[in-house]
Coordinates of C-alpha atoms in Angstrom, one line a residue:
M1 CA 47.9 -1.6 29.0
K2 CA 49.7 1.5 27.6
K3 CA 47.3 4.3 26.6
V4 CA 48.0 7.4 24.5
I5 CA 47.8 11.0 25.8
V6 CA 45.6 13.4 23.7
D7 CA 46.8 17.0 24.0
W8 CA 45.1 18.7 21.1
I9 CA 41.6 19.6 19.7
P10 CA 40.6 20.1 16.1
D11 CA 39.9 23.6 14.6
K12 CA 36.2 23.6 13.8
G13 CA 36.6 26.8 11.9
S14 CA 39.0 25.2 9.4
K15 CA 38.1 24.3 5.9
E16 CA 39.6 20.9 6.6
P17 CA 36.9 18.4 7.7
V18 CA 37.2 17.7 11.5
Y19 CA 37.5 14.0 10.9
Q20 CA 40.4 14.5 8.6
Q21 CA 42.2 16.7 11.1
I22 CA 41.8 13.9 13.6
V23 CA 43.2 11.4 11.1
D24 CA 46.2 13.7 10.5
Y25 CA 46.8 14.3 14.2
I26 CA 46.9 10.6 15.1
S27 CA 49.0 9.8 12.0
S28 CA 51.5 12.5 13.0
K29 CA 51.7 11.3 16.6
I30 CA 52.6 7.8 15.4
S31 CA 55.1 9.0 12.8
N32 CA 56.8 11.2 15.4
G33 CA 57.1 8.2 17.7
D34 CA 55.0 9.8 20.4
W35 CA 52.5 6.9 20.1
V36 CA 54.0 3.6 19.5
I37 CA 52.9 0.2 18.3
G38 CA 51.0 -1.6 21.1
Y39 CA 49.5 1.5 22.7
Y40 CA 45.8 1.5 23.0
L41 CA 43.5 4.4 22.1
P42 CA 40.8 5.6 24.5
S43 CA 37.2 4.5 23.7
E44 CA 35.2 6.4 21.1
R45 CA 33.2 8.1 23.8
V46 CA 36.4 9.3 25.6
L47 CA 38.0 10.4 22.4
A48 CA 34.9 12.4 21.5
E49 CA 35.1 14.1 24.9
K50 CA 38.8 14.9 24.5
F51 CA 38.5 16.2 20.9
K52 CA 35.3 17.9 21.8
V53 CA 33.4 16.4 18.8
N54 CA 30.5 14.1 18.2
R55 CA 31.1 10.4 18.6
S56 CA 30.1 9.8 14.9
T57 CA 33.0 12.0 13.8
I58 CA 35.4 9.8 15.8
S59 CA 33.9 6.7 14.2
V60 CA 34.6 8.2 10.7
A61 CA 38.2 9.0 11.6
L62 CA 38.9 5.6 13.2
D63 CA 37.4 3.8 10.2
I64 CA 39.8 5.7 7.9
L65 CA 42.8 4.8 10.1
K66 CA 41.7 1.2 10.2
G67 CA 41.6 1.2 6.4
Y68 CA 45.2 2.4 6.4
G69 CA 46.2 -0.4 8.7
I70 CA 47.4 2.1 11.3
I71 CA 45.1 0.9 14.0
E72 CA 43.0 -2.3 14.5
G73 CA 40.3 -3.4 16.8
K74 CA 41.0 -5.9 19.6
G75 CA 37.4 -6.6 20.6
R76 CA 36.7 -5.8 24.2
K77 CA 40.3 -4.7 24.8
G78 CA 39.8 -1.7 22.6
T79 CA 41.7 -0.3 19.6
V80 CA 45.4 -0.7 19.4
I81 CA 48.1 1.1 17.3
A82 CA 49.3 -1.4 14.8
S83 CA 51.1 0.8 12.3
N84 CA 54.2 0.1 10.4
T85 CA 56.2 2.1 7.8
W86 CA 54.0 1.0 4.9
S87 CA 50.8 2.0 6.8
L88 CA 52.1 5.5 7.4
M89 CA 53.2 5.8 3.8
I90 CA 49.7 5.0 2.7
S91 CA 48.3 7.6 5.1
S92 CA 50.8 10.2 3.8
S93 CA 50.0 9.3 0.2
E94 CA 46.3 9.6 0.8
A95 CA 46.8 13.0 2.4
N96 CA 48.8 14.1 -0.7
W97 CA 46.1 12.8 -3.0
G98 CA 43.6 14.7 -0.9
S99 CA 44.9 18.0 -2.2
Y100 CA 44.3 16.8 -5.8
V101 CA 40.9 15.4 -4.9
K102 CA 39.8 18.8 -3.5
S103 CA 40.9 20.5 -6.6
G104 CA 38.6 18.4 -8.7
Y105 CA 35.3 19.8 -9.9
F106 CA 33.0 17.6 -7.8
K107 CA 32.5 19.3 -4.4
E108 CA 32.2 17.5 -1.0
N109 CA 28.9 16.9 0.6
L110 CA 27.8 19.2 3.4
P111 CA 29.3 18.0 6.7
T112 CA 25.9 17.2 8.1
I113 CA 25.0 15.2 5.0
Q114 CA 28.3 13.3 5.3
E115 CA 27.5 12.5 8.9
I116 CA 24.0 11.4 8.1
N117 CA 25.3 9.1 5.3
H118 CA 27.6 7.5 7.9
M119 CA 25.2 7.3 10.8
E120 CA 22.4 5.7 8.8
F121 CA 24.1 2.4 9.1
Q122 CA 24.9 2.6 12.8
E123 CA 23.1 -0.2 14.7
G124 CA 20.2 1.0 16.8
M125 CA 19.9 4.4 15.2
V126 CA 16.3 5.5 14.5
R127 CA 16.2 7.2 11.1
L128 CA 13.5 9.9 11.5
G129 CA 14.2 11.6 8.2
T130 CA 15.3 8.8 5.8
G131 CA 13.7 9.1 2.3
E132 CA 13.2 5.5 1.5
L133 CA 10.7 2.7 2.2
S134 CA 11.0 0.6 5.3
P135 CA 12.5 -2.9 4.6
K136 CA 9.3 -4.2 6.1
L137 CA 7.3 -3.0 3.1
Y138 CA 9.5 -4.9 0.7
P139 CA 7.3 -7.2 -1.4
S140 CA 9.2 -10.5 -0.8
K141 CA 6.7 -12.8 -2.5
M142 CA 6.3 -10.7 -5.6
M143 CA 10.1 -10.3 -5.9
K144 CA 10.6 -14.0 -5.4
D145 CA 8.3 -14.7 -8.4
V146 CA 10.2 -12.1 -10.4
F147 CA 13.6 -13.7 -9.7
V148 CA 12.3 -17.2 -10.4
K149 CA 11.0 -16.1 -13.8
L150 CA 14.2 -14.2 -14.6
S151 CA 16.3 -17.3 -13.8
Q152 CA 14.2 -19.2 -16.5
T153 CA 14.1 -16.5 -19.2
V154 CA 17.2 -14.4 -19.1
T155 CA 19.9 -16.0 -21.1
S156 CA 22.5 -13.2 -21.2
L157 CA 23.7 -10.3 -19.0
N158 CA 25.7 -8.6 -21.7
Y159 CA 25.8 -4.9 -22.2
L160 CA 22.5 -3.3 -23.4
E161 CA 22.0 -0.7 -26.0
P162 CA 22.9 3.0 -25.1
L163 CA 19.4 4.1 -24.1
G164 CA 18.8 1.0 -22.0
L165 CA 16.7 -2.2 -22.3
L166 CA 14.2 -1.7 -25.1
E167 CA 11.6 -3.9 -23.5
L168 CA 11.7 -1.8 -20.3
R169 CA 11.5 1.5 -22.3
E170 CA 8.5 0.2 -24.2
I171 CA 6.7 -0.6 -20.9
L172 CA 7.6 2.8 -19.4
S173 CA 6.3 4.5 -22.6
E174 CA 2.9 2.8 -22.1
K175 CA 2.8 3.5 -18.4
L176 CA 3.7 7.2 -18.8
K177 CA 0.5 7.6 -21.0
N178 CA -1.5 7.2 -17.8
K179 CA 0.2 10.4 -16.6
G180 CA -0.6 12.2 -19.9
I181 CA 3.0 11.9 -21.2
Q182 CA 3.2 10.9 -24.8
C183 CA 6.6 9.5 -25.6
K184 CA 8.2 6.8 -27.7
P185 CA 10.9 4.4 -26.3
S186 CA 13.4 6.5 -28.2
N187 CA 12.5 9.4 -25.9
I188 CA 13.5 7.5 -22.8
L189 CA 17.0 7.0 -21.3
I190 CA 17.4 4.4 -18.5
T191 CA 19.8 5.9 -15.9
S192 CA 21.4 4.6 -12.7
G193 CA 18.8 6.5 -10.6
S194 CA 17.6 10.1 -10.9
L195 CA 20.8 11.3 -9.4
Q196 CA 22.7 10.1 -12.4
A197 CA 20.2 11.8 -14.7
L198 CA 21.0 15.1 -13.0
Q199 CA 24.7 14.6 -13.2
L200 CA 24.5 13.7 -16.9
I201 CA 22.4 16.8 -17.6
S202 CA 24.8 19.0 -15.6
V203 CA 28.0 17.8 -17.4
S204 CA 26.6 17.2 -20.9
I205 CA 24.2 20.0 -22.0
L206 CA 24.4 22.9 -19.5
K207 CA 27.1 25.6 -19.6
Q208 CA 29.1 27.0 -16.8
G209 CA 27.6 30.0 -15.1
L210 CA 24.0 29.0 -15.8
T211 CA 21.4 29.9 -13.2
I212 CA 19.2 27.1 -12.0
Y213 CA 16.0 28.3 -10.4
T214 CA 14.4 25.9 -7.9
E215 CA 12.0 25.9 -5.0
A216 CA 13.2 27.1 -1.7
P217 CA 13.8 24.8 0.1
S218 CA 14.6 22.0 -2.4
Y219 CA 16.1 18.6 -2.5
I220 CA 18.6 19.8 -5.1
K221 CA 20.1 22.1 -2.5
S222 CA 21.4 19.2 -0.5
L223 CA 23.3 18.0 -3.6
Q224 CA 26.5 19.4 -5.1
V225 CA 25.8 18.2 -8.6
F226 CA 25.1 21.5 -10.3
Q227 CA 27.3 23.7 -8.1
S228 CA 30.2 21.3 -8.8
V229 CA 30.2 22.3 -12.5
G230 CA 30.1 26.0 -11.8
M231 CA 26.3 26.7 -11.9
Q232 CA 24.4 28.9 -9.5
L233 CA 21.4 27.7 -7.6
L234 CA 18.8 30.4 -6.9
G235 CA 15.9 29.5 -4.6
I236 CA 12.4 30.8 -5.2
N237 CA 9.8 30.8 -2.4
M238 CA 6.7 28.7 -2.4
D239 CA 3.2 29.0 -1.1
H240 CA 0.6 26.3 -0.6
E241 CA 0.1 25.9 -4.4
G242 CA 3.8 25.6 -5.2
I243 CA 6.7 27.7 -6.5
Q244 CA 5.9 31.5 -6.9
Y245 CA 7.2 31.5 -10.4
W246 CA 6.5 35.2 -11.0
K247 CA 9.4 36.0 -8.7
I248 CA 11.8 34.5 -11.3
A249 CA 11.2 37.5 -13.5
K250 CA 12.5 39.8 -10.8
E251 CA 15.7 37.8 -10.5
R252 CA 16.4 37.1 -14.1
K253 CA 19.1 39.2 -15.8
N254 CA 19.7 37.7 -19.3
I255 CA 17.9 35.6 -21.9
E256 CA 18.9 31.9 -22.2
D257 CA 20.9 32.0 -19.0
A258 CA 18.7 29.8 -16.8
I259 CA 16.7 26.6 -16.4
L260 CA 14.1 25.6 -13.7
Y261 CA 14.4 22.5 -11.6
T262 CA 11.1 21.6 -9.9
I263 CA 9.5 18.9 -7.9
P264 CA 5.8 19.8 -8.3
T265 CA 4.3 16.6 -6.9
F266 CA 4.8 15.8 -3.2
H267 CA 7.8 18.1 -3.1
N268 CA 10.9 17.1 -1.2
P269 CA 11.3 18.2 1.5
T270 CA 8.0 20.1 2.1
G271 CA 5.4 17.7 0.7
I272 CA 3.6 20.5 -1.2
V273 CA 1.6 19.5 -4.3
M274 CA 1.6 22.2 -7.0
S275 CA -2.0 22.9 -8.0
A276 CA -3.2 22.3 -11.5
D277 CA -3.7 26.0 -12.1
R278 CA -0.2 26.8 -10.9
R279 CA 1.2 24.1 -13.2
R280 CA -0.6 25.7 -16.2
E281 CA 0.6 29.2 -15.2
L282 CA 4.2 28.0 -14.6
F283 CA 4.3 26.2 -17.9
K284 CA 3.1 29.2 -19.8
F285 CA 5.6 31.4 -18.0
C286 CA 8.4 29.1 -18.9
I287 CA 7.3 29.0 -22.6
D288 CA 7.0 32.8 -22.8
N289 CA 10.4 33.3 -21.1
R290 CA 12.2 30.5 -22.8
I291 CA 13.1 28.7 -19.6
P292 CA 13.8 25.0 -20.0
V293 CA 12.5 22.8 -17.2
I294 CA 13.8 19.7 -15.3
E295 CA 10.8 18.1 -13.7
D296 CA 11.6 15.6 -10.9
D297 CA 8.6 13.2 -10.4
A298 CA 10.2 10.8 -7.9
Y299 CA 7.1 10.7 -5.6
G300 CA 4.3 11.1 -8.2
D301 CA 2.9 7.6 -7.7
I302 CA 2.8 7.8 -3.9
W303 CA -0.5 9.6 -3.5
L304 CA -2.3 8.7 -0.2
E305 CA -5.7 10.3 -0.8
N306 CA -6.5 11.9 -4.2
E307 CA -4.5 11.4 -7.3
P308 CA -2.4 14.6 -8.0
P309 CA -2.5 16.7 -11.1
K310 CA -0.8 15.5 -14.2
P311 CA 2.9 16.3 -14.5
L312 CA 4.1 19.4 -16.3
K313 CA 5.5 17.2 -19.0
S314 CA 2.0 16.2 -20.0
M315 CA 1.6 19.7 -21.4
D316 CA 4.9 19.7 -23.3
E317 CA 4.7 19.2 -27.0
H318 CA 8.0 20.8 -28.0
G319 CA 10.6 19.0 -25.8
M320 CA 11.0 21.9 -23.4
I321 CA 10.8 19.7 -20.3
I322 CA 13.2 16.9 -19.3
Y323 CA 11.2 14.6 -17.0
L324 CA 12.8 12.4 -14.4
G325 CA 11.3 9.2 -12.9
T326 CA 12.6 6.5 -10.6
I327 CA 11.7 3.2 -9.0
S328 CA 13.7 4.1 -5.9
K329 CA 10.8 5.6 -3.9
V330 CA 8.1 3.1 -4.8
L331 CA 10.0 -0.1 -4.6
A332 CA 13.8 -0.4 -4.1
P333 CA 16.5 2.2 -4.2
G334 CA 19.1 -0.6 -4.4
L335 CA 18.1 -1.3 -7.9
R336 CA 19.6 2.1 -8.9
I337 CA 17.2 2.5 -11.9
G338 CA 15.6 5.7 -13.0
W339 CA 14.5 7.1 -16.4
L340 CA 14.7 10.4 -18.2
V341 CA 12.2 11.5 -20.8
G342 CA 13.1 14.2 -23.4
S343 CA 13.5 15.0 -27.0
E344 CA 15.4 12.4 -29.0
S345 CA 18.4 14.8 -29.5
I346 CA 18.7 15.3 -25.8
V347 CA 18.2 11.7 -24.9
N348 CA 20.8 10.5 -27.5
R349 CA 23.3 13.1 -26.3
L350 CA 22.9 12.0 -22.7
G351 CA 22.9 8.3 -23.7
D352 CA 26.3 8.8 -25.4
V353 CA 27.8 10.5 -22.3
K354 CA 26.4 7.7 -20.1
M355 CA 28.0 5.1 -22.3
Q356 CA 31.3 6.9 -21.7
T357 CA 30.9 6.8 -17.9
D358 CA 29.5 3.4 -17.1
Y359 CA 28.5 1.7 -20.4
G360 CA 24.9 1.5 -19.3
A361 CA 22.8 0.9 -16.1
S362 CA 22.9 -2.5 -14.6
S363 CA 21.4 -5.0 -17.0
V364 CA 20.3 -7.2 -14.0
S365 CA 18.4 -4.3 -12.5
Q366 CA 16.8 -3.4 -15.8
W367 CA 15.6 -6.9 -16.4
I368 CA 14.2 -7.0 -12.8
L369 CA 12.3 -3.8 -13.3
K370 CA 10.9 -4.9 -16.6
E371 CA 9.5 -8.1 -14.9
V372 CA 8.2 -6.1 -11.9
L373 CA 6.3 -3.7 -14.1
C374 CA 4.8 -6.6 -16.0
N375 CA 3.9 -8.6 -12.9
T376 CA 0.2 -8.9 -12.2
N377 CA 0.8 -8.2 -8.5
Y378 CA 2.6 -4.9 -8.9
D379 CA -0.5 -2.7 -8.9
Q380 CA -1.8 -4.5 -5.8
Y381 CA 1.6 -4.0 -4.1
L382 CA 1.5 -0.3 -4.9
K383 CA -2.0 0.0 -3.5
E384 CA -1.0 -1.9 -0.2
T385 CA 2.2 0.2 0.1
K386 CA 0.2 3.5 -0.1
I387 CA -2.3 2.2 2.6
A388 CA 0.7 1.3 4.8
L389 CA 2.2 4.8 4.3
K390 CA -1.1 6.5 5.0
N391 CA -1.3 4.6 8.3
R392 CA 2.3 5.7 9.2
R393 CA 1.6 9.3 8.2
D394 CA -1.6 9.4 10.3
L395 CA 0.3 7.9 13.3
M396 CA 3.1 10.5 13.0
I397 CA 0.6 13.4 12.6
S398 CA -1.2 12.1 15.7
A399 CA 2.1 12.1 17.6
L400 CA 2.9 15.6 16.4
D401 CA -0.6 16.8 17.5
K402 CA 0.1 15.4 21.0
Y403 CA 3.7 16.5 21.5
F404 CA 4.5 19.4 19.2
K405 CA 1.3 21.5 19.1
E406 CA 3.0 24.3 21.1
L407 CA 6.4 23.8 19.6
A408 CA 6.0 23.8 15.8
V409 CA 3.7 24.1 12.8
W410 CA 3.3 21.6 9.9
E411 CA 0.9 20.5 7.1
T412 CA -0.5 17.1 6.6
P413 CA 1.0 15.8 3.3
K414 CA -1.3 14.2 0.8
G415 CA 1.4 11.8 -0.5
G416 CA 5.1 11.2 -0.7
F417 CA 7.2 10.6 2.4
Y418 CA 7.7 13.9 4.3
I419 CA 6.4 16.2 6.9
W420 CA 8.1 19.7 7.0
L421 CA 8.2 20.6 10.6
V422 CA 8.9 24.3 11.3
L423 CA 9.7 25.1 14.9
K424 CA 8.1 28.2 16.5
R425 CA 11.2 29.3 18.3
E426 CA 14.7 29.7 17.0
I427 CA 17.2 27.1 18.4
S428 CA 20.5 25.8 17.3
M429 CA 19.6 23.1 14.8
E430 CA 23.1 21.7 15.0
K431 CA 22.8 21.2 18.8
L432 CA 19.4 19.5 18.2
F433 CA 21.0 17.3 15.6
Q434 CA 23.8 16.2 17.9
A435 CA 21.5 15.9 21.0
A436 CA 19.2 13.6 18.9
I437 CA 22.1 11.4 17.9
K438 CA 23.0 10.9 21.6
E439 CA 19.4 9.7 22.0
G440 CA 19.7 7.3 19.1
I441 CA 17.7 9.5 16.7
L442 CA 19.0 10.6 13.3
L443 CA 17.5 13.8 12.0
N444 CA 17.5 15.6 8.6
I445 CA 17.7 19.3 9.5
G446 CA 16.0 21.8 7.2
S447 CA 19.1 23.9 6.5
S448 CA 20.5 21.1 4.3
Y449 CA 17.7 21.8 1.8
D450 CA 17.3 25.6 2.1
F451 CA 19.2 28.6 0.8
N452 CA 19.0 30.4 4.1
K453 CA 19.2 29.4 7.7
N454 CA 15.9 27.9 8.8
N455 CA 14.3 26.3 11.9
A456 CA 12.9 23.2 10.3
L457 CA 13.2 19.4 10.1
R458 CA 12.3 17.0 7.4
L459 CA 10.5 14.2 9.1
S460 CA 9.8 11.0 7.2
Y461 CA 7.2 8.3 8.0
S462 CA 8.3 6.0 5.3
Y463 CA 11.3 4.3 6.9
I464 CA 10.8 4.3 10.7
D465 CA 8.9 1.3 12.2
E466 CA 5.4 2.1 13.2
K467 CA 6.0 1.0 16.8
D468 CA 8.8 3.6 17.1
I469 CA 7.0 6.6 15.8
I470 CA 5.2 7.8 18.9
D471 CA 8.1 7.2 21.3
N472 CA 10.6 9.0 19.1
I473 CA 8.4 12.0 18.3
K474 CA 8.0 12.3 22.1
K475 CA 11.8 12.1 22.7
L476 CA 12.3 14.7 20.0
S477 CA 9.8 17.1 21.6
I478 CA 11.7 16.8 24.9
L479 CA 15.0 17.7 23.2
V480 CA 13.3 20.7 21.5
R481 CA 11.8 21.8 24.7
N482 CA 15.1 21.6 26.5
L483 CA 16.8 23.7 23.8
T484 CA 14.0 26.3 23.7
K485 CA 14.1 27.0 27.5
N486 CA 16.8 29.7 26.9
S487 CA 15.4 30.8 23.5
L488 CA 13.8 34.2 23.4
F489 CA 13.1 34.4 19.7
E490 CA 9.9 33.2 18.1
V491 CA 9.9 32.4 14.4
K492 CA 7.6 34.7 12.6

């Protein structure tokens, strides 16, 4: 069996992603005739050692090459070079297109986020930071009833009106009253998840150069939605009551040059709940300073102890706040359904742009969600899900008390999915991330959400199986201890 010789390592300081450098290297070796059809590549483990990269990076590169037809798997025999002229032309064409893609306005994800997105679907990987419900919490019986009813009642899956299924918007309008939000169906736009709502806002109604204030850290920091269209994110510190809004005044330079993006309820990634007093103060501050607000309420229904304060939107009588909701966190992200609440002028503008991009969110998903929200078992499902999440949270907190008391600090969240774990000593979070992958643990490191380097992890108790919580928190503590042996710096 003929094997190739690797005589190169990627430049990790290059702007070119490491996996793409590996793709280009292998393609050039084949096009130069150094590696010929029938030669076998070393295993992923060996390639990772030779290229001095993580194995997941090798997996990404090999998947791309397989897509080109340059290589193919031969089962236990390994991966063989199977290129032909057309395969290499595809590879070359893709490389050329890459220069155009990079000149487009939408920026690449952070490398760590790209790696997480890839590794989440690796068999056997324990996802210790994933922000979605465990498949084991999926309400199979209720959803079966929903699907049976839909099969008998839905007679068409044609396009829906620009703002989305009217029956669904009517139900949402009624349910939002329980949160103190008074809105008509004409104030609601159905979107393909909250992420699409953010993208629609960024490309439709905000101007380039705008400053977007947000909590530091923040979920929005891990996205490129606003940065991609030329806006500046500016993080504002939080305390235990929420964003320290008064610090915005010190940063602000001009009038009408900024908006606020906030997650006041079970904040992602910290789990903080903004107090009722802070909400009132923040709302008044934004009114006085003419700062429009995007309020993201993805986790508002997932309270595990006491119901949180009403959303900021409940105080809004003049359309200053755009409110975002989603079904992704409480039921199923795969439905890709969210909603946006705002003034009719804003909603109609965004609805028009949405029709230009996808001609409306999935009609199947909208009919499903309409039936779910009408189902008599939905409230019971939500109650049982919160009980299950509370049990998982308590189990993770117990494990942290046992294995991390000397290593980190954290708060017990009152709802949502996340525990914000801040290590007491500075270590290389990238080394921790890679070391955890080798142990079969996928982490969400805090720097993905922050504006400055930090020493934190976003842990999630929503996805990991209960039986895996204690063992994997223990494994993680061992990895942290090993990395802190040579650390002399304690986090203040």
